[in-house]
Short mmCIF file of C-alpha atoms and ligand atoms in Angstrom, two decimals:
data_model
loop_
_atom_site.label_atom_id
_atom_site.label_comp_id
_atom_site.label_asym_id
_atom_site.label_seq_id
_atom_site.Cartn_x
_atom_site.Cartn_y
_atom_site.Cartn_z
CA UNK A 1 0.00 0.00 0.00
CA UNK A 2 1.53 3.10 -1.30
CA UNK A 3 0.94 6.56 0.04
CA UNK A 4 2.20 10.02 1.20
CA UNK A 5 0.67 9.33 4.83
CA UNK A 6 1.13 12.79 5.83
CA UNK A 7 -0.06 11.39 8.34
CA UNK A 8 -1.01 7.62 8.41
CA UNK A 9 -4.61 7.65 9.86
CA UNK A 10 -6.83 5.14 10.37
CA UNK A 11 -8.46 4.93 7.33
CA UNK A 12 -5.37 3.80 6.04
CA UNK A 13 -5.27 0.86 8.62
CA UNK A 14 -8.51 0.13 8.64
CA UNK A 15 -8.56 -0.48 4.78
CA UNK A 16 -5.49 -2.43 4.67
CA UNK A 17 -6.40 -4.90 7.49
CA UNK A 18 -10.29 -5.33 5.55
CA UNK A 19 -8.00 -6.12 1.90
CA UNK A 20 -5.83 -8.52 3.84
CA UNK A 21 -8.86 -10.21 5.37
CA UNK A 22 -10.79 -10.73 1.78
CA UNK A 23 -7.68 -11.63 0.18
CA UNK A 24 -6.34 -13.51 2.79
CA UNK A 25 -3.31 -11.69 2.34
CA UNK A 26 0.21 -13.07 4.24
CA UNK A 27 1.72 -9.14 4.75
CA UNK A 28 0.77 -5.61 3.98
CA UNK A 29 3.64 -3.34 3.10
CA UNK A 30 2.96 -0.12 3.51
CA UNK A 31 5.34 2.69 0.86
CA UNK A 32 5.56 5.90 2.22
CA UNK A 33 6.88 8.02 -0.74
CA UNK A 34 10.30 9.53 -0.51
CA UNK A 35 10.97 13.42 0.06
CA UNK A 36 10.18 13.96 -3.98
CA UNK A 37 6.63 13.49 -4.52
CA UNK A 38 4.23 14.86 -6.78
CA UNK A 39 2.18 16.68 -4.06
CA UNK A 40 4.27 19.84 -4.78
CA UNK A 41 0.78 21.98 -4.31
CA UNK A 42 1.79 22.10 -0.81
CA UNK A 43 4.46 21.56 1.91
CA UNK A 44 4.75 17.97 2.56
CA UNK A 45 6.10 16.53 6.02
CA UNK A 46 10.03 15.08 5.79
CA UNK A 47 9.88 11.53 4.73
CA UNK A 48 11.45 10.93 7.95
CA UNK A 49 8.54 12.20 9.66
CA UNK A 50 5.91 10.29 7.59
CA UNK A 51 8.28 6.45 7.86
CA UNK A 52 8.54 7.48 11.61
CA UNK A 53 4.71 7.59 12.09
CA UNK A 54 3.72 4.61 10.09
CA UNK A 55 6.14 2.53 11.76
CA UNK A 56 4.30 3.61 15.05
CA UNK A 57 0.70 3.14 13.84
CA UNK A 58 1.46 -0.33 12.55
CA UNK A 59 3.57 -1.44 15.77
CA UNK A 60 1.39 -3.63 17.13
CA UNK A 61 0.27 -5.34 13.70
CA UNK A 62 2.60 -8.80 12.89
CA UNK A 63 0.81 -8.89 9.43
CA UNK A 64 1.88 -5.47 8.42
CA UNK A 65 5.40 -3.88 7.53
CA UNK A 66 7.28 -0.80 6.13
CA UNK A 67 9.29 -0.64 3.51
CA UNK A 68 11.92 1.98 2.93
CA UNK A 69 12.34 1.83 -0.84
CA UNK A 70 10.54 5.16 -1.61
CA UNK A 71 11.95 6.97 1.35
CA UNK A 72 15.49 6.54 0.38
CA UNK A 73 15.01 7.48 -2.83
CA UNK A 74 17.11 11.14 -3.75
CA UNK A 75 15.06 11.20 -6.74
CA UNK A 76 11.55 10.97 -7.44
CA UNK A 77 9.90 7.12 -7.03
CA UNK A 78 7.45 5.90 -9.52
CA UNK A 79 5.55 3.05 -8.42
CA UNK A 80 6.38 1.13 -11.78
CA UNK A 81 9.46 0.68 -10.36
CA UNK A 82 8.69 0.65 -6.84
CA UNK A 83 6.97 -2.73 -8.07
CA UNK A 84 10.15 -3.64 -9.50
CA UNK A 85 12.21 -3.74 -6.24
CA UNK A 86 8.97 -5.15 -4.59
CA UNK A 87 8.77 -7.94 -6.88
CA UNK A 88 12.74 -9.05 -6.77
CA UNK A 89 12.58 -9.25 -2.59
CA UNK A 90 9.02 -11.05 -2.93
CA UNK A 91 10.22 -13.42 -5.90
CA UNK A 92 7.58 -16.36 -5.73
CA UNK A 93 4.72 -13.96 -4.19
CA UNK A 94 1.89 -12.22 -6.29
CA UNK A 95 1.75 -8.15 -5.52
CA UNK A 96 -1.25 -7.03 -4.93
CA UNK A 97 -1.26 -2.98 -5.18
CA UNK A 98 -3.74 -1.74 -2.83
CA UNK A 99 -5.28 1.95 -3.42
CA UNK A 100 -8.45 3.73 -2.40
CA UNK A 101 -11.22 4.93 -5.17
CA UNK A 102 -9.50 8.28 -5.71
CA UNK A 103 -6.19 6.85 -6.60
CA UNK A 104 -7.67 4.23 -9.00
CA UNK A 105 -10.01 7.19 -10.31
CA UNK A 106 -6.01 8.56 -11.50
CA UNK A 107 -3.38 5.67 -11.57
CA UNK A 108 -3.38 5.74 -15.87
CA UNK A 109 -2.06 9.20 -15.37
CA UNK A 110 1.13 7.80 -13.26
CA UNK A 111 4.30 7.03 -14.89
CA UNK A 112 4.05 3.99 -17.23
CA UNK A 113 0.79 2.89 -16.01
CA UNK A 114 0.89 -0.43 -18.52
CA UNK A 115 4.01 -1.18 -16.62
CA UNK A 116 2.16 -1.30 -12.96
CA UNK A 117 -0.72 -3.47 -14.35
CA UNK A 118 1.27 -5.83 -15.69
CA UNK A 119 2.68 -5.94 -12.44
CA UNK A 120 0.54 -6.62 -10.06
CA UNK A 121 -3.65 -7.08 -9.21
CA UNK A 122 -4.80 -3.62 -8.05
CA UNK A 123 -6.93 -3.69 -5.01
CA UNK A 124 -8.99 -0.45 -5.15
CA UNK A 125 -11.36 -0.03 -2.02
CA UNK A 126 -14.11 2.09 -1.65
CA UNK A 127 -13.47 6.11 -0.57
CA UNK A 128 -15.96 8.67 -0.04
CA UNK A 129 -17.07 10.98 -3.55
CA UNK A 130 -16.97 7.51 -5.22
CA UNK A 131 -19.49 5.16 -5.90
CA UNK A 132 -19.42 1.53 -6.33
CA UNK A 133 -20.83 2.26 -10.36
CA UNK A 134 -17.79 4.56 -10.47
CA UNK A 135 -15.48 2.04 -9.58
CA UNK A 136 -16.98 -0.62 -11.84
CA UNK A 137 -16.84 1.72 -15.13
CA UNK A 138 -13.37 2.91 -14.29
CA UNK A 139 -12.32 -1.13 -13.90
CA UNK A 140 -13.60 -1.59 -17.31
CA UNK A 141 -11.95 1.11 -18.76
CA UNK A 142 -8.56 -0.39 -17.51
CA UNK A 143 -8.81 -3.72 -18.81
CA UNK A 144 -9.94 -2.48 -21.91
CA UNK A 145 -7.18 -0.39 -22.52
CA UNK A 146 -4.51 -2.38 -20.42
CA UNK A 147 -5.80 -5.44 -19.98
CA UNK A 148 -5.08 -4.38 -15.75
CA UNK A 149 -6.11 -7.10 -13.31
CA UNK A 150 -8.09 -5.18 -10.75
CA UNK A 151 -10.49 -6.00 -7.56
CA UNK A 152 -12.72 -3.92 -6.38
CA UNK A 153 -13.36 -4.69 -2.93
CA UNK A 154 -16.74 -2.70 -1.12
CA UNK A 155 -16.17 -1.82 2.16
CA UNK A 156 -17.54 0.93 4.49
CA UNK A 157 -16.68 4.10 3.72
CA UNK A 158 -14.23 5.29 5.96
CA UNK A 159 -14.76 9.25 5.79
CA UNK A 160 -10.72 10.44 6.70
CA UNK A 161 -8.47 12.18 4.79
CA UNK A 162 -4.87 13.63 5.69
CA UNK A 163 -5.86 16.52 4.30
CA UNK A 164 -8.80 16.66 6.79
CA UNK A 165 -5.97 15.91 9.51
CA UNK A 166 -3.54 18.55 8.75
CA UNK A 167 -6.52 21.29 8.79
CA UNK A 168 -7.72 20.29 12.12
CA UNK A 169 -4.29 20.39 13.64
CA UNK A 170 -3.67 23.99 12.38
CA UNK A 171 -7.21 24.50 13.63
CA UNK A 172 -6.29 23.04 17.36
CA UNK A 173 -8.89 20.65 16.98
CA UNK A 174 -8.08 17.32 18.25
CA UNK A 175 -7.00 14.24 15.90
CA UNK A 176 -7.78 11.58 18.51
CA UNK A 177 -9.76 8.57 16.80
CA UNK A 178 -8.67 9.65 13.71
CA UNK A 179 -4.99 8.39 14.13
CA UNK A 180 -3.11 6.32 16.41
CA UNK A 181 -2.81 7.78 19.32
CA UNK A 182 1.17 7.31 19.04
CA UNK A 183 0.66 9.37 15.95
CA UNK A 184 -1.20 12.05 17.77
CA UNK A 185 1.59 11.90 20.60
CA UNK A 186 4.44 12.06 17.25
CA UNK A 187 2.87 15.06 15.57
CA UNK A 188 2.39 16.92 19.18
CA UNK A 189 5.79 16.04 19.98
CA UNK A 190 7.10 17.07 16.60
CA UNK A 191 5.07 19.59 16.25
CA UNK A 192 3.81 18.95 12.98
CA UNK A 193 1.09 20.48 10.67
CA UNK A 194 1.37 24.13 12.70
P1 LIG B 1 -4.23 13.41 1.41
O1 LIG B 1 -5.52 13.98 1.89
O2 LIG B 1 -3.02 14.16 1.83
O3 LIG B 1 -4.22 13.06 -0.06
P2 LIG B 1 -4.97 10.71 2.08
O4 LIG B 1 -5.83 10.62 3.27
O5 LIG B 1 -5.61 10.61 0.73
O6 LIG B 1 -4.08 12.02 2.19
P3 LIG B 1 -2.73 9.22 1.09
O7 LIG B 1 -1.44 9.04 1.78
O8 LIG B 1 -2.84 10.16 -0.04
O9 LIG B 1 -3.84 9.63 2.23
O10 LIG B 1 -3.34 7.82 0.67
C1 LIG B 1 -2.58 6.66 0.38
C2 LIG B 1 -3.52 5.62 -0.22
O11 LIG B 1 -4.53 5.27 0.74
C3 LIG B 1 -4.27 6.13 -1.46
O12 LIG B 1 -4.39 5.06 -2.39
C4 LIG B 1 -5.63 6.51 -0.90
O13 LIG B 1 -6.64 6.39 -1.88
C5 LIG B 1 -5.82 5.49 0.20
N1 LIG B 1 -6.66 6.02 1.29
C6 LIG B 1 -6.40 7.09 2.07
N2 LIG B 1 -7.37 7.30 2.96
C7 LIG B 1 -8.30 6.34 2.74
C8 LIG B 1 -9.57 6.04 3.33
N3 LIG B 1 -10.08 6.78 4.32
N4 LIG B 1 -10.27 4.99 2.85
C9 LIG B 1 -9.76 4.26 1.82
N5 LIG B 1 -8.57 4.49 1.23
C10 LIG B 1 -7.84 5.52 1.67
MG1 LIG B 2 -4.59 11.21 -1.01
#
């Protein structure tokens, strides 16, 4: 599971631990991106930060992991080759790419997106501002034009955004049961998102 997770919050945990349940998946890796990402419309966290707070928030999970391949990075990542690296430490596994609605609404507009499919099975899982038709016609669409392998896995809708995060904390509102609270403690302590 790829992502900026500036900062990891639940939503991120609770969707991966629902995709490894269907798929009766062995490990979740979660890929926070390096220092170059293409968020550039606004000041991401270090990389540092971001690894340093999903380690935390998956602690206490033996199923899931981190992976540093993005972080160390000194030039922008692409998950084509992210996949790559995945796939030569995982040799005799199949990758499953997991990704909420909004990301599978844009992954033919990342670098070499024939490359990723070919890859891996995208696991896209539901998000709010996307509906289940949405999904389906957008699934099509992709294995039409790439032949991608992709499941689309209906879950609650779990209504939490980073974005939504990083406002309340510049807002002095509290982020408690939206992220772990070793996050919450992380961010306070780093004082992150003023
Ligand atoms: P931001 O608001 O900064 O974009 P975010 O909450 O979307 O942050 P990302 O790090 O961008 O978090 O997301 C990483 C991956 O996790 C993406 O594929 C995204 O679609 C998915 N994701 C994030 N939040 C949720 C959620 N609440 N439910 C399902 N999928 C999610
Ligand atoms: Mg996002």
């Amino acid at each position: 599971m790829g992502g900026t997770f500036d900062p990891p919050h639940l939503g991120h945990l609770i969707s991966a631990q629902f995709v490894a349940d269907e798929l009766n998946l062995d490990e979740v890796i979660f890929l926070p991106t390096g220092n170059f990402s293409y968020k550039d419309s606004r000041e991401t966290a270090e990389a540092r930060h971001r690894y340093d707070m999903v380690e935390l928030a998956i602690a206490d999970n033996p199923k899931f992991s981190i992976s540093d391949i993005e972080v160390k990075e000194k030039e922008y990542s692409y998950t084509c080759f992210t996949l790559e690296k995945i796939r030569k430490l995982y040799d005799n596994s199949h990758i499953y790419f997991i990704i909420g609605a909004d990301s599978l609404d844009y992954i033919d507009r990342w670098k070499n997106p024939q490359h990723i499919f070919e890859q891996c099975t995208i696991v896209a899982v539901s998000r709010k501002g996307f509906s289940q038709e949405d999904l389906n016609e957008k699934r099509e669409e992709l294995l039409k034009k790439f032949e991608a392998d992709i499941i689309i896995l209906e879950m609650p809708c779990i209504d939490i955004s980073s974005t939504d995060i990083r406002k309340r904390i510049r807002e002095n509102k509290s982020v408690s049961y939206l992220v772990d609270s070793s996050v919450a403690k992380y961010i306070e302590d780093n004082n992150l998102y003023k």
